[in-house]
Coordinates of N, CA, C and O in Angstrom, one line a residue:
P1 N -8.9 -31.1 50.9 CA -7.7 -30.5 51.0 C -7.3 -30.1 52.4 O -8.1 -29.8 53.2
E2 N -6.0 -30.2 52.7 CA -5.5 -30.0 54.0 C -5.1 -28.5 54.1 O -4.9 -27.8 53.1
P3 N -5.1 -28.0 55.3 CA -4.7 -26.6 55.5 C -3.3 -26.4 54.9 O -2.4 -27.2 55.1
G4 N -3.1 -25.3 54.2 CA -1.8 -25.0 53.6 C -1.6 -25.6 52.3 O -0.6 -25.4 51.6
D5 N -2.6 -26.5 51.8 CA -2.4 -27.2 50.5 C -3.0 -26.2 49.5 O -4.1 -25.9 49.5
D6 N -2.1 -25.8 48.5 CA -2.5 -24.9 47.5 C -2.9 -25.5 46.2 O -3.0 -24.9 45.2
S7 N -3.1 -26.8 46.2 CA -3.3 -27.6 44.9 C -4.7 -27.2 44.3 O -4.8 -27.2 43.1
D8 N -5.7 -26.8 45.1 CA -7.0 -26.4 44.5 C -7.2 -24.9 44.6 O -8.3 -24.5 44.5
D9 N -6.2 -24.2 44.7 CA -6.3 -22.7 44.9 C -6.8 -22.1 43.6 O -6.3 -22.4 42.5
D10 N -7.8 -21.3 43.7 CA -8.4 -20.6 42.5 C -7.7 -19.2 42.4 O -8.2 -18.2 42.6
S11 N -6.5 -19.2 41.9 CA -5.7 -18.0 41.7 C -6.0 -17.5 40.3 O -6.8 -18.0 39.5
D12 N -5.3 -16.4 39.9 CA -5.4 -15.8 38.6 C -4.7 -16.6 37.5 O -4.7 -16.2 36.4
D13 N -4.0 -17.7 37.8 CA -3.3 -18.5 36.8 C -4.3 -19.2 35.9 O -5.0 -20.1 36.4
D14 N -4.3 -18.8 34.6 CA -5.2 -19.4 33.7 C -4.6 -20.6 33.0 O -5.2 -21.2 32.0
S15 N -3.4 -21.1 33.4 CA -2.7 -22.2 32.7 C -3.5 -23.5 32.8 O -3.3 -24.4 32.0
D16 N -4.4 -23.7 33.8 CA -5.1 -24.9 33.9 C -6.4 -24.9 33.1 O -7.1 -25.9 33.0
V17 N -6.8 -23.7 32.6 CA -8.0 -23.6 31.9 C -7.7 -24.0 30.4 O -6.8 -23.4 29.8
P18 N -8.5 -25.0 29.8 CA -8.2 -25.4 28.4 C -8.4 -24.2 27.5 O -9.3 -23.4 27.6
G19 N -7.4 -24.0 26.6 CA -7.4 -23.0 25.6 C -6.9 -21.6 26.2 O -6.9 -20.6 25.4
R20 N -6.5 -21.5 27.4 CA -6.1 -20.3 28.0 C -4.8 -20.4 28.7 O -4.6 -20.0 29.8
S21 N -3.8 -21.0 28.0 CA -2.5 -21.1 28.7 C -1.7 -19.8 28.5 O -1.9 -19.1 27.6
V22 N -1.0 -19.5 29.6 CA -0.2 -18.3 29.6 C 1.1 -18.7 29.1 O 1.8 -19.5 29.6
P23 N 1.6 -18.0 28.0 CA 2.9 -18.4 27.5 C 4.0 -18.0 28.5 O 4.0 -17.0 29.1
P24 N 5.0 -18.8 28.6 CA 6.2 -18.5 29.5 C 6.8 -17.2 28.9 O 6.8 -16.9 27.7
P25 N 7.5 -16.5 29.8 CA 8.2 -15.2 29.3 C 9.1 -15.4 28.1 O 9.2 -14.6 27.2
R26 N 9.8 -16.5 28.1 CA 10.7 -16.8 27.0 C 10.0 -16.9 25.6 O 10.4 -16.3 24.6
Q27 N 8.8 -17.6 25.6 CA 8.1 -17.7 24.4 C 7.5 -16.4 24.0 O 7.4 -16.1 22.8
K28 N 7.1 -15.6 25.0 CA 6.6 -14.2 24.7 C 7.7 -13.4 24.0 O 7.4 -12.7 23.1
L29 N 8.9 -13.5 24.5 CA 10.0 -12.7 24.0 C 10.3 -13.1 22.6 O 10.5 -12.3 21.7
I30 N 10.4 -14.4 22.4 CA 10.7 -15.0 21.0 C 9.6 -14.5 20.1 O 9.8 -14.1 18.9
G31 N 8.3 -14.6 20.5 CA 7.2 -14.2 19.6 C 7.3 -12.7 19.3 O 7.0 -12.3 18.1
G32 N 7.7 -11.9 20.3 CA 7.9 -10.5 20.0 C 9.0 -10.2 19.0 O 8.9 -9.3 18.1
I33 N 10.1 -10.9 19.2 CA 11.2 -10.8 18.2 C 10.8 -11.2 16.8 O 11.0 -10.5 15.9
V34 N 10.2 -12.3 16.7 CA 9.8 -12.9 15.4 C 8.7 -11.9 14.7 O 8.9 -11.5 13.6
G35 N 7.7 -11.6 15.5 CA 6.6 -10.7 15.0 C 7.2 -9.3 14.6 O 6.9 -8.8 13.5
G36 N 8.0 -8.7 15.4 CA 8.6 -7.4 15.1 C 9.5 -7.5 13.9 O 9.5 -6.6 13.1
T37 N 10.3 -8.6 13.8 CA 11.2 -8.7 12.7 C 10.4 -8.9 11.4 O 10.8 -8.3 10.3
I38 N 9.4 -9.7 11.4 CA 8.6 -9.9 10.2 C 7.9 -8.6 9.8 O 8.0 -8.2 8.6
A39 N 7.3 -7.8 10.7 CA 6.7 -6.6 10.4 C 7.8 -5.6 9.8 O 7.5 -4.8 8.9
L40 N 9.0 -5.6 10.4 CA 10.0 -4.7 9.9 C 10.5 -5.1 8.5 O 10.7 -4.2 7.7
L41 N 10.6 -6.4 8.2 CA 11.0 -6.8 6.9 C 9.9 -6.4 5.8 O 10.2 -6.0 4.7
I42 N 8.6 -6.6 6.2 CA 7.5 -6.2 5.3 C 7.6 -4.7 5.1 O 7.5 -4.2 3.9
A43 N 7.9 -3.9 6.1 CA 8.0 -2.4 6.0 C 9.1 -2.1 5.0 O 9.0 -1.2 4.2
I44 N 10.3 -2.7 5.2 CA 11.4 -2.5 4.3 C 11.1 -2.9 2.9 O 11.4 -2.1 1.9
G45 N 10.4 -4.0 2.7 CA 10.0 -4.5 1.4 C 9.0 -3.5 0.7 O 9.1 -3.3 -0.5
L46 N 8.1 -2.9 1.5 CA 7.2 -1.9 0.9 C 7.8 -0.6 0.6 O 7.3 0.2 -0.2
S47 N 8.9 -0.3 1.2 CA 9.6 1.0 1.0 C 10.2 1.1 -0.4 O 10.2 2.2 -1.0
I48 N 10.5 0.0 -1.0 CA 11.1 0.0 -2.3 C 10.1 0.4 -3.4 O 10.3 1.4 -4.1
P49 N 8.9 -0.3 -3.5 CA 7.9 0.2 -4.5 C 7.4 1.5 -4.1 O 7.0 2.3 -5.1
L50 N 7.3 1.9 -2.9 CA 6.9 3.2 -2.5 C 7.8 4.3 -3.1 O 7.4 5.3 -3.7
A51 N 9.1 4.1 -2.9 CA 10.1 5.0 -3.4 C 10.0 5.1 -5.0 O 10.0 6.2 -5.5
I52 N 9.8 4.0 -5.6 CA 9.8 4.0 -7.1 C 8.5 4.7 -7.6 O 8.6 5.6 -8.5
T53 N 7.4 4.4 -7.0 CA 6.1 5.0 -7.5 C 6.0 6.5 -7.2 O 5.5 7.3 -8.0
T54 N 6.5 6.8 -6.0 CA 6.5 8.2 -5.6 C 7.4 9.0 -6.5 O 7.0 10.1 -6.9
R55 N 8.6 8.5 -6.7 CA 9.5 9.2 -7.6 C 8.9 9.4 -9.0 O 9.1 10.5 -9.6
S56 N 8.3 8.4 -9.5 CA 7.7 8.5 -10.9 C 6.6 9.5 -10.9 O 6.6 10.4 -11.8
S57 N 5.7 9.5 -9.9 CA 4.6 10.5 -9.9 C 5.2 11.9 -9.7 O 4.7 12.8 -10.4
Y58 N 6.1 12.0 -8.9 CA 6.7 13.4 -8.6 C 7.4 13.9 -9.9 O 7.3 15.1 -10.3
R59 N 8.1 13.0 -10.6 CA 8.8 13.4 -11.9 C 7.8 13.9 -12.9 O 8.0 14.8 -13.6
I60 N 6.7 13.2 -13.0 CA 5.6 13.6 -13.9 C 5.1 14.9 -13.6 O 5.0 15.8 -14.5
I61 N 4.8 15.2 -12.4 CA 4.2 16.5 -12.0 C 5.3 17.6 -12.2 O 4.9 18.7 -12.6
R62 N 6.5 17.3 -11.9 CA 7.6 18.3 -11.9 C 8.0 18.6 -13.4 O 8.2 19.8 -13.7
D63 N 8.1 17.6 -14.2 CA 8.7 17.8 -15.6 C 7.7 17.8 -16.7 O 8.1 18.4 -17.8
Y64 N 6.6 17.2 -16.6 CA 5.6 17.1 -17.7 C 4.8 18.4 -17.8 O 4.6 19.2 -16.9
L65 N 4.3 18.7 -19.0 CA 3.5 19.9 -19.3 C 2.0 19.5 -19.5 O 1.7 18.3 -19.9
P66 N 1.1 20.4 -19.1 CA -0.3 20.0 -19.3 C -0.8 20.2 -20.7 O -0.3 21.0 -21.5
A67 N -1.8 19.4 -21.0 CA -2.5 19.4 -22.3 C -3.9 18.9 -22.1 O -4.2 18.3 -21.1
T68 N -4.7 19.1 -23.1 CA -6.0 18.5 -23.1 C -6.1 17.5 -24.2 O -5.7 17.7 -25.3
A69 N -6.7 16.3 -23.8 CA -6.9 15.2 -24.8 C -8.4 14.9 -24.9 O -9.2 15.3 -24.1
T70 N -8.7 14.2 -26.0 CA -10.0 13.7 -26.2 C -10.1 12.2 -26.1 O -9.2 11.5 -26.7
V71 N -11.0 11.7 -25.3 CA -11.2 10.2 -25.1 C -11.7 9.6 -26.5 O -12.7 10.1 -27.0
T72 N -11.0 8.6 -27.0 CA -11.3 8.0 -28.2 C -12.0 6.6 -28.1 O -12.6 6.1 -29.0
H73 N -11.7 6.0 -26.9 CA -12.2 4.6 -26.7 C -12.3 4.3 -25.2 O -11.4 4.7 -24.5
V74 N -13.4 3.7 -24.8 CA -13.5 3.2 -23.4 C -13.9 1.7 -23.5 O -14.8 1.4 -24.1
E75 N -13.1 0.9 -22.9 CA -13.3 -0.5 -22.9 C -13.3 -1.1 -21.5 O -12.5 -0.7 -20.6
W76 N -14.3 -1.9 -21.2 CA -14.4 -2.5 -19.9 C -13.7 -3.9 -19.9 O -14.1 -4.7 -20.8
I77 N -12.9 -4.2 -19.0 CA -12.1 -5.4 -19.0 C -12.6 -6.2 -17.7 O -12.6 -5.6 -16.6
E78 N -13.0 -7.4 -17.9 CA -13.3 -8.3 -16.7 C -12.0 -9.0 -16.3 O -11.4 -9.6 -17.0
R79 N -11.7 -8.8 -15.0 CA -10.5 -9.4 -14.4 C -11.0 -10.5 -13.4 O -11.7 -10.2 -12.5
E80 N -10.5 -11.7 -13.6 CA -10.8 -12.7 -12.7 C -9.8 -12.7 -11.5 O -8.6 -12.4 -11.6
S81 N -10.3 -13.0 -10.3 CA -9.5 -13.1 -9.1 C -10.0 -14.2 -8.3 O -11.0 -14.8 -8.6
G82 N -9.4 -14.5 -7.2 CA -9.7 -15.6 -6.3 C -11.1 -15.5 -5.8 O -11.8 -16.5 -5.5
R83 N -11.6 -14.3 -5.6 CA -12.9 -14.1 -5.0 C -14.0 -13.6 -6.0 O -14.9 -13.0 -5.6
G84 N -13.8 -13.9 -7.2 CA -14.7 -13.4 -8.2 C -14.0 -12.5 -9.2 O -12.8 -12.5 -9.3
G85 N -14.8 -11.7 -9.9 CA -14.2 -10.8 -10.9 C -14.3 -9.4 -10.5 O -15.1 -9.0 -9.6
S86 N -13.7 -8.5 -11.3 CA -13.8 -7.1 -11.1 C -13.8 -6.5 -12.5 O -13.2 -7.0 -13.4
R87 N -14.4 -5.3 -12.6 CA -14.4 -4.6 -13.9 C -13.4 -3.4 -13.8 O -13.4 -2.7 -12.8
V88 N -12.6 -3.3 -14.8 CA -11.6 -2.3 -14.9 C -11.8 -1.6 -16.3 O -12.0 -2.2 -17.3
A89 N -11.7 -0.3 -16.2 CA -11.8 0.5 -17.5 C -10.5 0.8 -18.1 O -9.5 1.1 -17.4
R90 N -10.4 0.6 -19.4 CA -9.2 1.0 -20.2 C -9.7 2.2 -21.1 O -10.6 2.0 -21.9
V91 N -9.1 3.3 -20.9 CA -9.5 4.6 -21.6 C -8.3 4.9 -22.5 O -7.2 5.1 -22.1
L92 N -8.6 5.1 -23.8 CA -7.7 5.6 -24.8 C -8.0 7.0 -25.1 O -9.2 7.4 -25.3
Y93 N -7.0 7.8 -25.3 CA -7.2 9.2 -25.6 C -6.2 9.7 -26.6 O -5.1 9.0 -26.9
R94 N -6.5 10.9 -27.3 CA -5.6 11.4 -28.3 C -5.5 12.9 -28.0 O -6.4 13.6 -27.6
F95 N -4.3 13.4 -28.3 CA -4.1 14.9 -28.2 C -3.1 15.3 -29.3 O -2.4 14.5 -29.8
T96 N -3.1 16.6 -29.6 CA -2.3 17.1 -30.7 C -1.4 18.2 -30.2 O -1.8 19.1 -29.5
L97 N -0.1 18.2 -30.6 CA 0.9 19.2 -30.3 C 1.6 19.6 -31.6 O 2.1 18.7 -32.3
D98 N 1.6 20.8 -31.9 CA 2.3 21.3 -33.1 C 1.9 20.5 -34.3 O 2.8 20.1 -35.1
G99 N 0.7 20.2 -34.5 CA 0.2 19.5 -35.7 C 0.4 18.0 -35.6 O 0.0 17.2 -36.5
Q100 N 1.1 17.5 -34.6 CA 1.4 16.0 -34.5 C 0.4 15.4 -33.5 O 0.2 16.0 -32.4
S101 N -0.2 14.3 -33.8 CA -1.1 13.6 -33.0 C -0.4 12.5 -32.1 O 0.4 11.8 -32.6
Y102 N -0.8 12.5 -30.9 CA -0.2 11.5 -29.9 C -1.4 10.8 -29.2 O -2.5 11.3 -29.1
T103 N -1.1 9.5 -28.8 CA -2.2 8.8 -28.1 C -1.6 8.4 -26.7 O -0.4 8.4 -26.5
G104 N -2.6 8.1 -25.9 CA -2.2 7.6 -24.5 C -3.3 6.7 -24.0 O -4.4 6.6 -24.6
R105 N -3.1 6.1 -22.9 CA -4.1 5.3 -22.3 C -4.0 5.3 -20.8 O -2.9 5.5 -20.2
K106 N -5.1 5.0 -20.1 CA -5.0 4.8 -18.7 C -6.0 3.7 -18.3 O -7.0 3.4 -19.0
E107 N -5.6 2.9 -17.3 CA -6.4 1.8 -16.9 C -6.7 2.0 -15.4 O -5.8 2.5 -14.7
G108 N -7.8 1.6 -15.0 CA -8.1 1.7 -13.5 C -9.5 1.3 -13.2 O -10.3 0.8 -14.0
A109 N -9.8 1.5 -12.0 CA -11.1 1.2 -11.4 C -12.2 2.1 -12.1 O -11.9 3.0 -12.9
T110 N -13.4 1.9 -11.7 CA -14.5 2.7 -12.3 C -14.5 4.1 -11.9 O -15.3 4.9 -12.5
I111 N -13.7 4.6 -11.0 CA -13.7 6.0 -10.6 C -13.3 6.9 -11.7 O -12.2 6.7 -12.3
G112 N -14.1 7.8 -12.1 CA -13.8 8.8 -13.0 C -13.7 8.3 -14.5 O -12.9 8.9 -15.3
V113 N -14.4 7.3 -14.8 CA -14.3 6.8 -16.2 C -15.0 7.8 -17.1 O -16.1 8.3 -16.9
E114 N -14.3 8.1 -18.2 CA -14.8 9.1 -19.2 C -15.5 8.4 -20.3 O -15.4 7.2 -20.5
E115 N -16.3 9.2 -21.0 CA -17.1 8.7 -22.1 C -16.3 9.2 -23.4 O -15.6 10.2 -23.4
V116 N -16.5 8.4 -24.5 CA -15.9 8.8 -25.8 C -16.3 10.2 -26.2 O -17.5 10.6 -26.0
G117 N -15.3 11.0 -26.6 CA -15.6 12.4 -27.0 C -15.3 13.4 -25.9 O -15.2 14.6 -26.1
E118 N -15.3 12.9 -24.6 CA -15.0 13.8 -23.5 C -13.6 14.3 -23.5 O -12.7 13.6 -23.9
R119 N -13.4 15.5 -23.1 CA -12.0 16.1 -23.0 C -11.5 15.9 -21.6 O -12.2 16.1 -20.6
I120 N -10.2 15.4 -21.5 CA -9.6 15.2 -20.2 C -8.2 15.9 -20.1 O -7.6 16.2 -21.2
D121 N -7.8 16.2 -18.9 CA -6.5 16.9 -18.7 C -5.5 15.8 -18.6 O -5.6 14.8 -17.9
I122 N -4.3 16.0 -19.3 CA -3.2 15.1 -19.2 C -1.9 15.9 -19.0 O -1.9 17.1 -19.0
L123 N -0.9 15.1 -18.7 CA 0.5 15.7 -18.7 C 1.3 14.9 -19.6 O 1.2 13.7 -19.7
Y124 N 2.2 15.6 -20.4 CA 3.1 14.9 -21.3 C 4.5 15.4 -21.2 O 4.8 16.5 -20.7
N125 N 5.4 14.5 -21.5 CA 6.9 14.8 -21.5 C 7.2 15.7 -22.7 O 7.0 15.3 -23.8
P126 N 7.7 16.9 -22.4 CA 8.0 17.8 -23.5 C 9.1 17.3 -24.5 O 9.1 17.6 -25.6
D127 N 10.0 16.4 -24.0 CA 11.0 15.8 -24.8 C 10.5 14.7 -25.6 O 11.1 14.3 -26.7
N128 N 9.4 14.0 -25.2 CA 8.9 12.9 -25.9 C 7.4 12.8 -25.6 O 7.0 12.1 -24.6
P129 N 6.5 13.5 -26.3 CA 5.1 13.6 -26.0 C 4.4 12.2 -26.0 O 3.3 12.1 -25.4
A130 N 5.0 11.2 -26.6 CA 4.4 9.9 -26.5 C 4.4 9.4 -25.1 O 3.6 8.5 -24.8
E131 N 5.2 9.9 -24.2 CA 5.2 9.6 -22.8 C 4.2 10.6 -22.2 O 4.5 11.8 -22.0
N132 N 3.1 10.1 -21.8 CA 2.1 11.0 -21.2 C 1.3 10.2 -20.1 O 1.3 9.0 -20.0
S133 N 0.5 11.0 -19.4 CA -0.2 10.4 -18.2 C -1.4 11.3 -17.9 O -1.4 12.5 -18.2
S134 N -2.4 10.6 -17.3 CA -3.5 11.4 -16.8 C -3.0 12.3 -15.7 O -2.1 12.0 -15.0
S135 N -3.6 13.5 -15.6 CA -3.2 14.4 -14.6 C -4.1 14.3 -13.3 O -3.8 15.1 -12.4
R136 N -5.0 13.3 -13.3 CA -5.8 13.2 -12.1 C -5.0 12.8 -10.9 O -4.1 11.9 -11.0
F137 N -5.3 13.3 -9.7 CA -4.6 13.0 -8.5 C -4.7 11.5 -8.2 O -3.7 10.9 -7.9
F138 N -5.9 10.9 -8.4 CA -6.0 9.5 -8.1 C -5.1 8.6 -9.0 O -4.5 7.7 -8.5
D139 N -5.0 9.0 -10.3 CA -4.2 8.2 -11.2 C -2.7 8.3 -10.9 O -2.0 7.4 -11.1
L140 N -2.3 9.5 -10.4 CA -0.9 9.7 -10.1 C -0.5 9.2 -8.7 O 0.7 8.7 -8.5
W141 N -1.3 9.3 -7.7 CA -0.9 9.1 -6.4 C -1.6 8.0 -5.6 O -1.2 7.7 -4.5
F142 N -2.5 7.2 -6.3 CA -3.2 6.1 -5.6 C -2.2 5.1 -5.1 O -2.2 4.7 -3.9
I143 N -1.3 4.6 -6.0 CA -0.4 3.5 -5.6 C 0.6 4.0 -4.5 O 0.8 3.3 -3.5
P144 N 1.2 5.2 -4.7 CA 2.1 5.7 -3.6 C 1.4 5.8 -2.2 O 2.0 5.5 -1.2
V145 N 0.2 6.3 -2.2 CA -0.6 6.5 -1.0 C -0.9 5.1 -0.4 O -0.8 4.9 0.8
L146 N -1.2 4.1 -1.3 CA -1.5 2.8 -0.8 C -0.3 2.1 -0.2 O -0.4 1.6 1.0
F147 N 0.8 2.2 -0.9 CA 2.1 1.6 -0.3 C 2.5 2.4 0.9 O 3.0 1.8 1.9
G148 N 2.3 3.7 0.9 CA 2.7 4.5 2.1 C 1.8 4.1 3.3 O 2.3 4.0 4.4
G149 N 0.6 3.8 3.1 CA -0.3 3.4 4.2 C 0.1 2.1 4.8 O 0.2 1.9 6.0
F150 N 0.4 1.1 3.9 CA 0.8 -0.2 4.4 C 2.2 -0.1 5.1 O 2.4 -0.7 6.1
L151 N 3.0 0.8 4.5 CA 4.4 1.0 5.2 C 4.2 1.5 6.6 O 4.8 1.1 7.5
L152 N 3.3 2.5 6.7 CA 3.1 3.1 8.0 C 2.5 2.1 9.0 O 2.9 2.0 10.1
L153 N 1.6 1.3 8.5 CA 1.0 0.3 9.3 C 2.0 -0.7 9.8 O 2.1 -1.0 11.0
T154 N 2.8 -1.3 8.9 CA 3.7 -2.3 9.3 C 4.9 -1.8 10.1 O 5.3 -2.4 11.0
A155 N 5.3 -0.5 9.8 CA 6.3 0.1 10.7 C 5.8 0.3 12.1 O 6.5 0.2 13.1
S156 N 4.5 0.7 12.2 CA 3.9 0.9 13.5 C 3.8 -0.4 14.3 O 4.1 -0.4 15.5
L157 N 3.4 -1.5 13.6 CA 3.3 -2.8 14.2 C 4.7 -3.2 14.7 O 4.8 -3.8 15.8
S158 N 5.7 -3.0 13.9 CA 7.0 -3.4 14.2 C 7.5 -2.6 15.4 O 8.1 -3.2 16.4
T159 N 7.3 -1.3 15.4 CA 7.7 -0.5 16.5 C 7.0 -0.9 17.8 O 7.7 -1.0 18.9
Y160 N 5.7 -1.1 17.7 CA 5.0 -1.6 18.9 C 5.5 -2.9 19.4 O 5.7 -3.1 20.7
S161 N 5.8 -3.8 18.5 CA 6.3 -5.1 18.9 C 7.6 -5.0 19.7 O 7.8 -5.6 20.7
F162 N 8.5 -4.2 19.1 CA 9.8 -4.0 19.7 C 9.7 -3.3 21.1 O 10.5 -3.6 22.0
I163 N 8.9 -2.3 21.2 CA 8.7 -1.6 22.4 C 8.2 -2.5 23.5 O 8.7 -2.5 24.6
T164 N 7.2 -3.3 23.1 CA 6.6 -4.3 24.1 C 7.7 -5.3 24.5 O 7.9 -5.6 25.6
L165 N 8.5 -5.7 23.5 CA 9.6 -6.6 23.8 C 10.6 -6.0 24.8 O 11.0 -6.7 25.8
F166 N 11.0 -4.8 24.6 CA 12.0 -4.2 25.5 C 11.4 -4.0 26.9 O 12.1 -4.1 27.9
K167 N 10.1 -3.7 26.9 CA 9.5 -3.5 28.3 C 9.5 -4.9 29.0 O 9.8 -4.9 30.2
E168 N 9.2 -6.0 28.3 CA 9.3 -7.3 28.9 C 10.7 -7.6 29.3 O 10.9 -8.2 30.4
L169 N 11.7 -7.3 28.5 CA 13.1 -7.6 28.9 C 13.5 -6.8 30.2 O 14.2 -7.3 31.0
R170 N 13.0 -5.6 30.3 CA 13.3 -4.8 31.5 C 12.6 -5.4 32.7 O 13.2 -5.3 33.8
K171 N 11.4 -6.0 32.6 CA 10.7 -6.6 33.7 C 11.3 -7.9 34.1 O 11.2 -8.3 35.2
A172 N 11.9 -8.6 33.2 CA 12.4 -10.0 33.4 C 13.5 -9.9 34.5 O 14.4 -9.1 34.5
P173 N 13.5 -10.9 35.4 CA 14.5 -11.0 36.4 C 15.9 -11.3 35.8 O 16.0 -12.0 34.9
R174 N 16.9 -10.6 36.4 CA 18.2 -10.9 35.9 C 18.9 -11.9 36.8 O 18.9 -11.8 38.0
D175 N 19.6 -12.8 36.1 CA 20.3 -13.9 36.9 C 21.6 -13.4 37.3 O 22.4 -12.8 36.6

């Protein structure tokens, strides 16, 4: 190399290293826009089931009355999925109001599975006791908390992506 020749200069530019190319600013901006938009759309999509499940659980807690039921049947269901199977319990229960017998059921993971004959706390609709639900926190709030967590995560990713994007835009030279 001749003096002043920068062709073999070992600078911080990793674009000549295989697998370590530095994306041009325009590609970085487009990636930020696409990534942030996708995360934002996922967050918006998650907000709908979150609102529905939260409203339903809140309505049950607000409007339903407490009662005690007796477990009449516990059945284990094998569910197949892409990575194997899982066991889910289906619990049937019965309760009596004013001499009238009503039944209900809950399905879920193995957490808190009751045995036949065990007494459990439930909530029922006073206008229609056939509409009833387990009163356990997990049974009422698991899905809203799950959707809420995913919503928070995707909204955070979207926000981070857009903040990074705007920082890059501020740094970019203006023509």
